[in-house]
Amino acid sequence: MNIFGESSIWGSGDNRDFISGNEWGTPDENSSLGAGSNGFMSTTLESGLNNLGITGGLGTSQDVDEVLEQSVWGDSNADNHEQAGSDNSALVGNQPSSNGATIGHRREVGITDTNLFSPYNFNQDQDQGTESQRKQVQGGSISGDDESSEDLNDWLESVRKTYHPLDPDTVVIEEIPEREGLLFKHTNYLVKNLVDLPNTEPSKDRSVIRRYSDFVWLQEVLLKRYPFRLIPELPPKRIGSQNADPQFLERRRKGLVRFINLVIKHPVLNKDDLILTFLTVPTDLSSWRKQASYDTTDEFTDKKISSGFIKMWQKKLSEQWNEADASIDKSIEIWLKITFLLERHERRIKQIAHERNIMRSLLNDFTQTTPKLYPVEHSSTILDITNQFNVIGKHLQTTTEYNEQEVDASSTSLVPKFKIFVDVLFSLKGLFERYRIMAGNNVPQLQRRVEINSEKLQTMKGKPDVSGAEYDKIRTAIQRDKKCIVLELNRAWLIRQCILEEFTIFQETQFIITRAFQAWSKLNASFAGLKLNEWEKLTDNLMDLPLSFQ
């Protein structure tokens, strides 16, 4: 999204102090994550679980795997699926597959969509049992909802306490002047930790040398390990002569500072061993990567969702998520414009300082010409006027220094406070996009396949010409698909929990907005006061100048 296109009201060309394209580029669907979407995948997680009776069996000491499996399948006897398929056409669409099964078309859906799991048509006994279970849950809904809400609030509060985005930055990055490389020169950066990191042996000065490609590798690894976390974006890369542009290099250095400090402040990412390696291993990282063996499997491997989380889940949470998803692009557009206006104001102050230096020089030149225009023999008042030119010159010099200090404070302190929020918004947008690409599952297809195989088993019963090997093969396939469904349901819930954690800690970033505007107000008030004092002093001095010959 380039909000500063040629038709933008903000101008074009050299007047735009930004990098063309998306400086905080969002993840590419064809990236190395291999997160291509399945044509029949669904990325929804809502009331299909309730329809399957999953939540009714939670909150006990029963193992989560058993809860998921029994909720979906009930009795493992194949008779439970005898009537399956009669109503599925309305639920999964009407596209025939190669084996004659009816498979639904893929469509864009939100997290609350009810079609994630095509509900099974259980037998009558199971339907009655599920209905009875729901009535029991509804009977205690008042106390149960209160308890669930209280548990949820406690959980959300505990998660928010783990994230402190307003903490001071603990990593600084300096550009090393000497550039390396034969054909293409590259810039090295001195990455220095201001504090000791846990479980590490830092170098003597707590610093390591890294290049831009090392940061790219770190981000790629984090995206593989934590695809549903708030991974910040990197500043863009340029090659060739553009890579020697000092303004671009400084912009990129500041972007790298924001990136690494956002990672360090994240309550999960900062514990990753590769992060600690990146910040502490003094050797060349590219050589280390070739020799070392490191794991890039995602964080959900070998994890099981807790029944407590499923119990306290509320539909309003996914609704909040969808509302945020719908508004993220507009929020980014607005905040980019705010940041751009601040940077343009900074350039305007810089231009004012430059023009006042010119004005001071012109006044000095004009002082040399006034005696020729106004000879002292005619009137001595010209001496009083020209003497005040020195006062005006000192005023211009002082206010110019204030302007330069204001530009420096804005560039080093104020604008970064606004840009860090842009980075946070882009990391949330990236999370939304990765969810749409990667969070799908094949549960509806697996369910339909189990239905078909179950029907095959039913037709085999009582037929003497059916081989036992074929019967066992189909039964094994059913068991395998059931296990896959349980695993995918577990992963779906783990993703939901992870996203809720990220959206919860994201709520703490609202205080970045507060801090940014506090700094903006304080900076303007401070320099406005200093400049006002100088203008008042100059006015008092100029009031005594003569206005007439008498």
Coordinates of C-alpha atoms in Angstrom, one line a residue:
M1 CA 0.0 0.0 0.0
N2 CA 1.6 3.2 -1.1
I3 CA -0.5 6.1 0.3
F4 CA 1.9 8.6 -1.2
G5 CA 1.2 7.8 -4.9
E6 CA 1.4 10.4 -7.7
S7 CA -2.2 11.5 -7.0
S8 CA -1.5 12.0 -3.3
I9 CA -2.2 15.4 -1.8
W10 CA 1.2 15.2 -0.1
G11 CA 3.2 16.0 -3.1
S12 CA 5.8 14.1 -5.1
G13 CA 9.4 13.9 -6.1
D14 CA 12.1 15.3 -3.8
N15 CA 9.5 16.8 -1.5
R16 CA 8.6 13.3 -0.2
D17 CA 11.1 12.1 2.5
F18 CA 10.3 8.5 2.2
I19 CA 11.4 5.4 0.4
S20 CA 9.3 4.4 -2.5
G21 CA 7.2 1.3 -2.0
N22 CA 6.4 -0.2 1.4
E23 CA 9.3 0.6 3.7
W24 CA 7.9 -1.9 6.1
G25 CA 7.1 -4.5 3.4
T26 CA 4.5 -7.1 4.4
P27 CA 5.2 -10.8 4.0
D28 CA 5.1 -12.2 0.6
E29 CA 2.7 -15.1 0.1
N30 CA 5.4 -16.8 -2.0
S31 CA 8.1 -16.4 0.6
S32 CA 10.4 -19.1 1.9
L33 CA 7.8 -20.0 4.5
G34 CA 6.0 -22.1 2.0
A35 CA 2.7 -21.0 3.3
G36 CA 0.7 -21.5 0.1
S37 CA -3.0 -21.8 0.8
N38 CA -4.9 -25.0 0.2
G39 CA -7.7 -24.6 -2.3
F40 CA -10.1 -26.3 0.1
M41 CA -8.7 -25.0 3.4
S42 CA -10.8 -23.1 5.9
T43 CA -9.3 -20.7 8.4
T44 CA -12.2 -20.4 10.8
L45 CA -12.6 -21.6 14.4
E46 CA -15.9 -20.7 15.9
S47 CA -19.2 -22.3 16.7
G48 CA -18.5 -25.5 14.7
L49 CA -16.7 -26.7 17.9
N50 CA -19.8 -26.0 19.9
N51 CA -21.9 -27.8 17.3
L52 CA -19.6 -30.8 17.8
G53 CA -20.0 -30.7 21.5
I54 CA -16.3 -30.0 22.2
T55 CA -16.7 -27.3 24.8
G56 CA -19.2 -29.3 26.8
G57 CA -16.7 -31.9 27.8
L58 CA -14.0 -29.5 29.0
G59 CA -13.0 -28.3 32.4
T60 CA -12.4 -31.8 33.7
S61 CA -9.3 -33.8 34.2
Q62 CA -9.9 -35.6 31.0
D63 CA -7.0 -35.5 28.5
V64 CA -7.4 -32.9 25.8
D65 CA -6.8 -35.4 23.0
E66 CA -9.7 -37.6 24.4
V67 CA -11.9 -34.5 24.7
L68 CA -11.3 -33.5 21.1
E69 CA -11.7 -37.0 19.7
Q70 CA -14.8 -37.9 21.7
S71 CA -16.4 -34.6 21.0
V72 CA -15.9 -35.0 17.2
W73 CA -16.5 -38.7 16.9
G74 CA -18.4 -39.9 20.0
D75 CA -18.2 -43.7 20.1
S76 CA -15.4 -45.0 17.9
N77 CA -17.8 -47.6 16.5
A78 CA -18.3 -47.0 12.8
D79 CA -22.0 -47.3 13.3
N80 CA -21.9 -43.7 14.6
H81 CA -21.4 -42.5 11.0
E82 CA -24.0 -44.7 9.4
Q83 CA -26.3 -41.8 8.7
A84 CA -23.5 -39.3 7.7
G85 CA -23.7 -37.4 4.5
S86 CA -27.4 -36.7 4.3
D87 CA -27.1 -33.0 5.1
N88 CA -23.5 -32.3 4.2
S89 CA -24.3 -30.8 0.8
A90 CA -25.7 -27.7 2.4
L91 CA -22.7 -27.3 4.6
V92 CA -19.7 -28.0 2.4
G93 CA -21.0 -26.9 -1.0
N94 CA -21.7 -28.7 -4.2
Q95 CA -18.4 -29.2 -6.0
P96 CA -17.9 -32.9 -6.9
S97 CA -14.5 -34.3 -6.3
S98 CA -12.8 -37.1 -8.2
N99 CA -14.1 -39.8 -5.8
G100 CA -17.6 -38.6 -5.9
A101 CA -17.6 -36.8 -2.6
T102 CA -19.0 -33.4 -2.3
I103 CA -16.4 -30.8 -1.4
G104 CA -17.1 -27.1 -0.7
H105 CA -15.6 -24.2 -2.6
R106 CA -13.0 -22.1 -0.8
R107 CA -14.1 -18.7 0.2
E108 CA -12.9 -15.8 2.3
V109 CA -14.1 -16.2 5.9
G110 CA -13.4 -14.7 9.2
I111 CA -12.2 -16.4 12.4
T112 CA -15.8 -16.6 13.7
D113 CA -17.2 -18.4 10.6
T114 CA -19.2 -21.5 11.6
N115 CA -18.1 -23.7 8.7
L116 CA -14.6 -24.7 9.8
F117 CA -15.8 -28.2 10.7
S118 CA -18.5 -29.8 8.7
P119 CA -20.6 -31.2 11.5
Y120 CA -21.2 -35.0 11.6
N121 CA -24.6 -36.4 11.5
F122 CA -24.3 -38.6 14.6
N123 CA -26.8 -41.3 15.4
Q124 CA -29.8 -40.6 17.5
D125 CA -28.3 -41.7 20.8
Q126 CA -25.4 -39.4 20.3
D127 CA -27.6 -36.5 19.3
Q128 CA -29.6 -36.9 22.5
G129 CA -26.5 -37.2 24.6
T130 CA -25.1 -34.0 23.1
E131 CA -28.4 -32.2 23.6
S132 CA -28.5 -33.3 27.2
Q133 CA -25.0 -32.1 27.7
R134 CA -25.8 -28.7 26.3
K135 CA -28.9 -28.4 28.5
Q136 CA -26.7 -29.1 31.5
V137 CA -24.3 -26.4 30.4
Q138 CA -27.1 -23.9 29.8
G139 CA -28.6 -24.7 33.2
G140 CA -25.4 -23.5 34.8
S141 CA -24.8 -20.7 32.3
I142 CA -24.9 -17.8 34.7
S143 CA -22.4 -19.1 37.2
G144 CA -20.4 -20.8 34.4
D145 CA -20.2 -17.6 32.3
D146 CA -19.2 -15.5 35.3
E147 CA -16.4 -18.0 36.2
S148 CA -15.3 -18.2 32.6
S149 CA -15.2 -14.4 32.2
E150 CA -13.2 -14.1 35.4
D151 CA -10.7 -16.7 34.3
L152 CA -10.4 -15.0 30.9
N153 CA -9.8 -11.6 32.5
D154 CA -7.2 -13.0 34.8
W155 CA -5.5 -14.7 31.9
L156 CA -5.6 -11.6 29.7
E157 CA -4.2 -9.5 32.6
S158 CA -1.3 -11.9 33.2
V159 CA -0.4 -11.9 29.5
R160 CA -0.4 -8.1 29.3
K161 CA 1.9 -7.8 32.3
T162 CA 4.6 -9.7 30.3
Y163 CA 5.0 -6.9 27.7
H164 CA 6.5 -3.5 28.4
P165 CA 6.8 -1.6 25.1
L166 CA 7.8 1.7 26.8
D167 CA 10.9 0.2 28.4
P168 CA 14.1 1.9 27.3
D169 CA 15.9 0.4 24.3
T170 CA 18.6 -2.0 25.4
V171 CA 20.3 -2.5 22.0
V172 CA 22.1 0.3 20.0
I173 CA 23.4 0.0 16.5
E174 CA 26.2 2.0 15.0
E175 CA 27.3 2.0 11.4
I176 CA 30.9 1.0 10.8
P177 CA 32.5 3.5 8.4
E178 CA 34.6 1.0 6.6
R179 CA 32.7 -0.9 3.9
E180 CA 33.5 -4.4 2.8
G181 CA 33.0 -6.5 -0.3
L182 CA 34.8 -6.7 -3.7
L183 CA 32.1 -6.1 -6.3
F184 CA 29.2 -5.0 -4.1
K185 CA 30.2 -3.1 -1.1
H186 CA 28.1 -3.8 2.1
T187 CA 27.8 -2.0 5.4
N188 CA 28.7 -3.5 8.7
Y189 CA 26.9 -2.6 11.9
L190 CA 28.2 -2.6 15.5
V191 CA 25.4 -4.1 17.5
K192 CA 25.8 -3.4 21.2
N193 CA 23.8 -4.6 24.2
L194 CA 23.4 -2.1 27.0
V195 CA 22.5 -4.9 29.5
D196 CA 23.7 -8.5 30.0
L197 CA 21.5 -11.1 28.4
P198 CA 20.4 -14.1 30.4
N199 CA 22.3 -17.4 30.0
T200 CA 24.9 -15.9 27.7
E201 CA 28.6 -15.1 27.8
P202 CA 28.8 -11.7 26.1
S203 CA 32.0 -10.3 24.7
K204 CA 34.0 -7.9 26.7
D205 CA 32.2 -4.8 25.4
R206 CA 28.9 -6.6 24.8
S207 CA 29.1 -5.9 21.1
V208 CA 29.0 -7.9 17.9
I209 CA 29.4 -7.0 14.2
R210 CA 26.5 -7.8 11.9
R211 CA 25.5 -6.9 8.4
Y212 CA 22.0 -6.4 6.9
S213 CA 21.8 -9.9 5.6
D214 CA 22.2 -11.2 9.1
F215 CA 19.1 -9.3 10.2
V216 CA 17.2 -10.8 7.2
W217 CA 18.2 -14.3 8.3
L218 CA 17.1 -13.6 11.8
Q219 CA 13.7 -12.4 10.7
E220 CA 13.2 -15.4 8.4
V221 CA 14.0 -17.8 11.2
L222 CA 11.6 -16.0 13.5
L223 CA 8.8 -16.2 10.9
K224 CA 9.4 -19.9 10.6
R225 CA 9.5 -20.5 14.3
Y226 CA 6.8 -18.1 15.3
P227 CA 4.5 -17.5 12.3
F228 CA 1.7 -16.3 14.5
R229 CA 3.6 -13.8 16.6
L230 CA 4.2 -10.1 16.1
I231 CA 7.3 -10.2 14.0
P232 CA 8.4 -6.6 13.2
E233 CA 9.4 -5.7 9.6
L234 CA 12.9 -4.8 8.4
P235 CA 13.8 -1.6 6.6
P236 CA 14.3 -2.2 2.8
K237 CA 17.5 -3.3 1.1
R238 CA 19.2 -1.5 -1.7
I239 CA 22.1 -2.5 -3.8
G240 CA 24.7 -0.8 -5.9
S241 CA 25.2 3.0 -5.8
Q242 CA 22.0 3.5 -3.9
N243 CA 23.5 1.5 -1.0
A244 CA 26.1 4.3 -0.6
D245 CA 23.4 7.0 0.0
P246 CA 24.1 8.3 3.5
Q247 CA 20.4 9.3 4.0
F248 CA 19.2 5.8 3.1
L249 CA 21.9 4.2 5.3
E250 CA 20.9 6.3 8.3
R251 CA 17.2 5.5 7.7
R252 CA 18.0 1.8 7.5
R253 CA 20.1 2.0 10.6
K254 CA 17.3 3.5 12.6
G255 CA 14.9 0.9 11.2
L256 CA 17.2 -1.9 12.3
V257 CA 17.4 -0.3 15.8
R258 CA 13.6 -0.4 16.0
F259 CA 13.4 -3.9 14.7
I260 CA 15.8 -5.5 17.1
N261 CA 14.4 -3.6 20.2
L262 CA 10.9 -4.7 19.3
V263 CA 12.1 -8.3 19.2
I264 CA 14.0 -7.9 22.5
K265 CA 10.9 -6.5 24.2
H266 CA 8.6 -9.3 23.0
P267 CA 8.0 -11.7 25.9
V268 CA 8.4 -14.8 23.8
L269 CA 10.8 -13.8 21.1
N270 CA 13.4 -12.5 23.6
K271 CA 13.8 -16.0 25.0
D272 CA 14.7 -17.6 21.7
D273 CA 18.1 -19.1 21.6
L274 CA 18.8 -17.8 18.1
I275 CA 18.1 -14.2 19.3
L276 CA 20.7 -14.6 22.0
T277 CA 23.1 -16.1 19.5
F278 CA 22.6 -13.2 17.2
L279 CA 23.3 -10.7 19.9
T280 CA 26.2 -12.4 21.6
V281 CA 28.2 -14.7 19.3
P282 CA 31.2 -12.6 18.2
T283 CA 32.1 -14.6 15.1
D284 CA 30.8 -13.9 11.6
L285 CA 27.2 -15.0 11.6
S286 CA 27.2 -16.2 8.0
S287 CA 30.0 -18.7 8.8
W288 CA 28.3 -19.7 12.0
R289 CA 25.1 -20.5 10.1
K290 CA 26.9 -22.8 7.7
Q291 CA 28.5 -24.8 10.5
A292 CA 25.8 -24.8 13.2
S293 CA 22.7 -26.9 13.3
Y294 CA 19.5 -25.1 14.5
D295 CA 15.9 -26.0 14.6
T296 CA 13.3 -23.9 12.6
T297 CA 10.2 -26.0 13.3
D298 CA 7.3 -23.8 14.6
E299 CA 6.5 -23.4 18.2
F300 CA 3.4 -25.7 18.2
T301 CA 5.4 -28.9 17.7
D302 CA 4.6 -31.4 20.5
K303 CA 2.3 -28.9 22.3
K304 CA -1.2 -29.6 23.4
I305 CA -3.9 -27.0 24.0
S306 CA -5.1 -26.8 27.6
S307 CA -8.7 -27.6 28.3
G308 CA -8.8 -24.5 30.5
F309 CA -8.2 -22.2 27.6
I310 CA -10.9 -23.8 25.5
K311 CA -13.3 -23.5 28.4
M312 CA -12.7 -19.7 28.9
W313 CA -12.8 -18.8 25.2
Q314 CA -15.5 -16.4 24.2
K315 CA -16.9 -15.5 20.8
K316 CA -16.4 -11.8 21.4
L317 CA -12.6 -12.3 21.2
S318 CA -12.7 -13.4 17.6
E319 CA -15.1 -10.6 16.8
Q320 CA -12.6 -8.1 18.2
W321 CA -9.9 -9.7 16.1
N322 CA -11.9 -9.4 12.9
E323 CA -12.7 -5.7 13.7
A324 CA -9.0 -5.0 14.1
D325 CA -8.2 -6.8 10.9
A326 CA -10.8 -4.7 9.0
S327 CA -9.3 -1.5 10.3
I328 CA -5.6 -2.1 10.2
D329 CA -5.0 -0.8 6.7
K330 CA -6.8 2.5 7.5
S331 CA -4.9 2.8 10.8
I332 CA -1.6 2.4 9.0
E333 CA -2.5 4.9 6.3
I334 CA -3.5 7.5 8.9
W335 CA -0.4 7.0 11.0
L336 CA 1.9 7.1 8.0
K337 CA 0.5 10.5 7.1
I338 CA 1.0 11.7 10.7
T339 CA 4.6 10.6 10.6
F340 CA 5.1 12.1 7.2
L341 CA 3.8 15.5 8.4
L342 CA 6.1 15.4 11.4
E343 CA 9.1 14.7 9.1
R344 CA 7.9 17.5 6.7
H345 CA 7.7 19.9 9.7
E346 CA 11.2 18.9 10.6
R347 CA 12.4 19.7 7.1
R348 CA 10.6 23.0 7.3
I349 CA 12.3 24.0 10.5
K350 CA 15.6 23.1 9.0
Q351 CA 14.9 25.3 6.0
I352 CA 13.9 28.2 8.3
A353 CA 17.2 27.8 10.1
H354 CA 19.0 27.9 6.8
E355 CA 17.1 31.0 5.6
R356 CA 17.8 32.8 8.8
N357 CA 21.5 32.2 8.4
I358 CA 21.2 33.8 5.0
M359 CA 19.3 36.7 6.4
R360 CA 22.0 37.3 9.0
S361 CA 24.6 37.4 6.3
L362 CA 22.6 39.8 4.2
L363 CA 22.1 42.1 7.1
N364 CA 25.9 42.2 7.6
D365 CA 26.3 43.1 3.9
F366 CA 23.6 45.7 4.1
T367 CA 25.4 47.4 7.0
Q368 CA 28.3 48.2 4.7
T369 CA 26.0 50.0 2.2
T370 CA 23.9 52.2 4.6
P371 CA 26.5 54.9 5.1
K372 CA 26.5 55.6 1.4
L373 CA 22.7 55.8 1.3
Y374 CA 22.3 57.8 4.5
P375 CA 25.4 60.0 5.1
V376 CA 26.0 60.8 8.8
E377 CA 26.2 64.5 7.9
H378 CA 22.5 64.5 7.1
S379 CA 21.4 62.6 10.2
S380 CA 23.1 60.5 13.0
T381 CA 20.0 58.4 13.5
I382 CA 21.3 55.9 10.8
L383 CA 24.0 55.0 13.3
D384 CA 21.4 54.0 15.9
I385 CA 19.6 51.9 13.3
T386 CA 22.7 50.1 12.0
N387 CA 23.9 49.4 15.5
Q388 CA 20.7 47.4 16.1
F389 CA 21.5 45.2 13.1
N390 CA 24.0 43.5 15.4
V391 CA 21.2 42.8 17.9
I392 CA 19.1 41.4 15.1
G393 CA 22.0 39.3 13.9
K394 CA 22.5 37.8 17.4
H395 CA 18.8 37.1 17.6
L396 CA 18.9 35.3 14.3
Q397 CA 21.9 33.3 15.3
T398 CA 20.3 32.3 18.6
T399 CA 17.0 31.3 17.1
T400 CA 18.8 29.4 14.3
E401 CA 20.6 27.4 17.0
Y402 CA 17.3 26.7 18.6
N403 CA 15.9 25.5 15.3
E404 CA 18.9 23.3 14.7
Q405 CA 18.5 21.8 18.2
E406 CA 14.7 21.3 17.5
V407 CA 15.5 19.5 14.2
D408 CA 18.0 17.3 16.0
A409 CA 15.6 16.5 18.8
S410 CA 12.8 15.7 16.4
S411 CA 15.0 13.4 14.3
T412 CA 16.6 11.5 17.1
S413 CA 13.8 11.4 19.7
L414 CA 10.4 12.5 18.5
V415 CA 9.9 11.0 15.0
P416 CA 11.3 7.5 16.1
K417 CA 8.5 7.4 18.8
F418 CA 5.9 7.8 16.0
K419 CA 7.7 5.4 13.6
I420 CA 7.9 2.7 16.2
F421 CA 4.1 2.6 16.3
V422 CA 4.1 2.3 12.5
D423 CA 6.3 -0.8 12.8
V424 CA 4.0 -2.2 15.5
L425 CA 1.0 -1.7 13.2
F426 CA 2.8 -3.4 10.3
S427 CA 3.7 -6.3 12.5
L428 CA 0.0 -6.8 13.4
K429 CA -0.9 -6.5 9.7
G430 CA 1.7 -9.2 8.9
L431 CA 0.2 -11.4 11.5
F432 CA -3.3 -11.0 10.0
E433 CA -1.9 -11.9 6.6
R434 CA 0.0 -15.0 7.8
Y435 CA -3.1 -16.2 9.6
R436 CA -5.1 -16.0 6.4
I437 CA -2.4 -17.9 4.5
M438 CA -1.1 -20.4 7.0
A439 CA -3.9 -21.1 9.5
G440 CA -6.0 -23.3 7.3
N441 CA -6.7 -27.0 8.0
N442 CA -8.2 -30.0 6.2
V443 CA -10.7 -31.1 8.9
P444 CA -13.8 -30.9 6.6
Q445 CA -12.0 -33.0 3.9
L446 CA -10.8 -35.5 6.5
Q447 CA -14.3 -35.8 7.9
R448 CA -15.8 -36.3 4.5
R449 CA -13.2 -39.0 3.8
V450 CA -14.0 -40.8 7.0
E451 CA -17.7 -40.7 6.1
I452 CA -17.1 -42.2 2.8
N453 CA -14.8 -44.9 4.2
S454 CA -17.3 -45.6 6.9
E455 CA -20.0 -46.1 4.3
K456 CA -17.7 -48.5 2.5
L457 CA -17.3 -50.6 5.7
Q458 CA -21.1 -50.7 6.1
T459 CA -21.5 -52.0 2.5
M460 CA -18.9 -54.7 3.1
K461 CA -20.7 -56.2 6.0
G462 CA -22.3 -59.5 5.2
K463 CA -20.6 -59.9 1.8
P464 CA -18.7 -63.1 1.7
D465 CA -16.6 -62.0 -1.3
V466 CA -15.0 -59.1 0.6
S467 CA -11.4 -59.7 1.6
G468 CA -10.3 -59.1 5.2
A469 CA -7.2 -57.3 4.0
E470 CA -9.2 -54.7 2.2
Y471 CA -11.6 -54.3 5.2
D472 CA -8.6 -53.7 7.5
K473 CA -7.0 -51.3 5.1
I474 CA -10.1 -49.1 5.1
R475 CA -10.5 -49.3 8.9
T476 CA -6.9 -48.3 9.3
A477 CA -7.4 -45.3 7.0
I478 CA -10.4 -44.2 9.1
Q479 CA -8.4 -44.4 12.3
R480 CA -5.5 -42.5 10.7
D481 CA -7.8 -39.7 9.5
K482 CA -9.4 -39.5 12.9
K483 CA -6.0 -39.0 14.5
C484 CA -5.2 -36.3 11.9
I485 CA -8.4 -34.5 12.7
V486 CA -7.6 -34.5 16.4
L487 CA -4.1 -33.2 15.7
E488 CA -5.4 -30.5 13.4
L489 CA -8.0 -29.4 15.9
N490 CA -5.3 -29.2 18.5
R491 CA -3.1 -27.1 16.2
A492 CA -6.1 -24.8 15.4
W493 CA -6.7 -24.1 19.1
L494 CA -2.9 -23.5 19.7
I495 CA -3.0 -21.0 16.9
R496 CA -6.0 -19.3 18.4
Q497 CA -4.3 -19.1 21.8
C498 CA -1.2 -17.7 20.2
I499 CA -3.1 -15.1 18.3
L500 CA -5.0 -14.1 21.4
E501 CA -1.7 -13.7 23.3
E502 CA -0.4 -11.4 20.6
F503 CA -3.5 -9.4 20.3
T504 CA -3.5 -9.0 24.1
I505 CA 0.1 -7.7 24.3
F506 CA -0.7 -5.5 21.3
Q507 CA -3.1 -3.7 23.6
E508 CA -0.1 -2.4 25.6
T509 CA 1.1 -0.5 22.5
Q510 CA -1.7 2.1 22.8
F511 CA 0.6 3.7 25.4
I512 CA 3.2 4.2 22.6
I513 CA 0.6 6.7 21.2
T514 CA 0.4 8.5 24.5
R515 CA 4.2 8.7 24.8
A516 CA 4.6 9.9 21.2
F517 CA 2.2 12.8 21.6
Q518 CA 3.5 13.7 25.0
A519 CA 7.0 14.0 23.5
W520 CA 5.6 16.0 20.6
S521 CA 3.8 18.5 22.9
K522 CA 6.8 18.8 25.2
L523 CA 9.2 19.4 22.4
N524 CA 7.1 22.1 20.7
A525 CA 6.4 23.8 24.0
S526 CA 10.0 23.8 25.1
F527 CA 11.4 25.4 21.9
A528 CA 8.4 27.6 21.4
G529 CA 9.1 29.1 24.9
L530 CA 12.8 29.6 24.1
K531 CA 12.0 31.3 20.8
L532 CA 9.3 33.4 22.3
N533 CA 11.8 34.7 24.9
E534 CA 14.2 35.7 22.2
W535 CA 11.5 37.5 20.2
E536 CA 10.4 39.4 23.3
K537 CA 14.0 40.5 24.0
L538 CA 14.4 41.6 20.4
T539 CA 11.2 43.5 20.5
D540 CA 12.2 45.4 23.6
N541 CA 15.5 46.4 22.0
L542 CA 13.9 47.6 18.8
M543 CA 11.2 49.7 20.5
D544 CA 13.7 52.3 21.4
L545 CA 14.8 53.0 17.8
P546 CA 13.8 56.3 16.3
L547 CA 10.8 56.5 14.0
S548 CA 11.2 60.1 12.8
F549 CA 13.9 62.8 12.4
Q550 CA 12.5 65.0 15.2

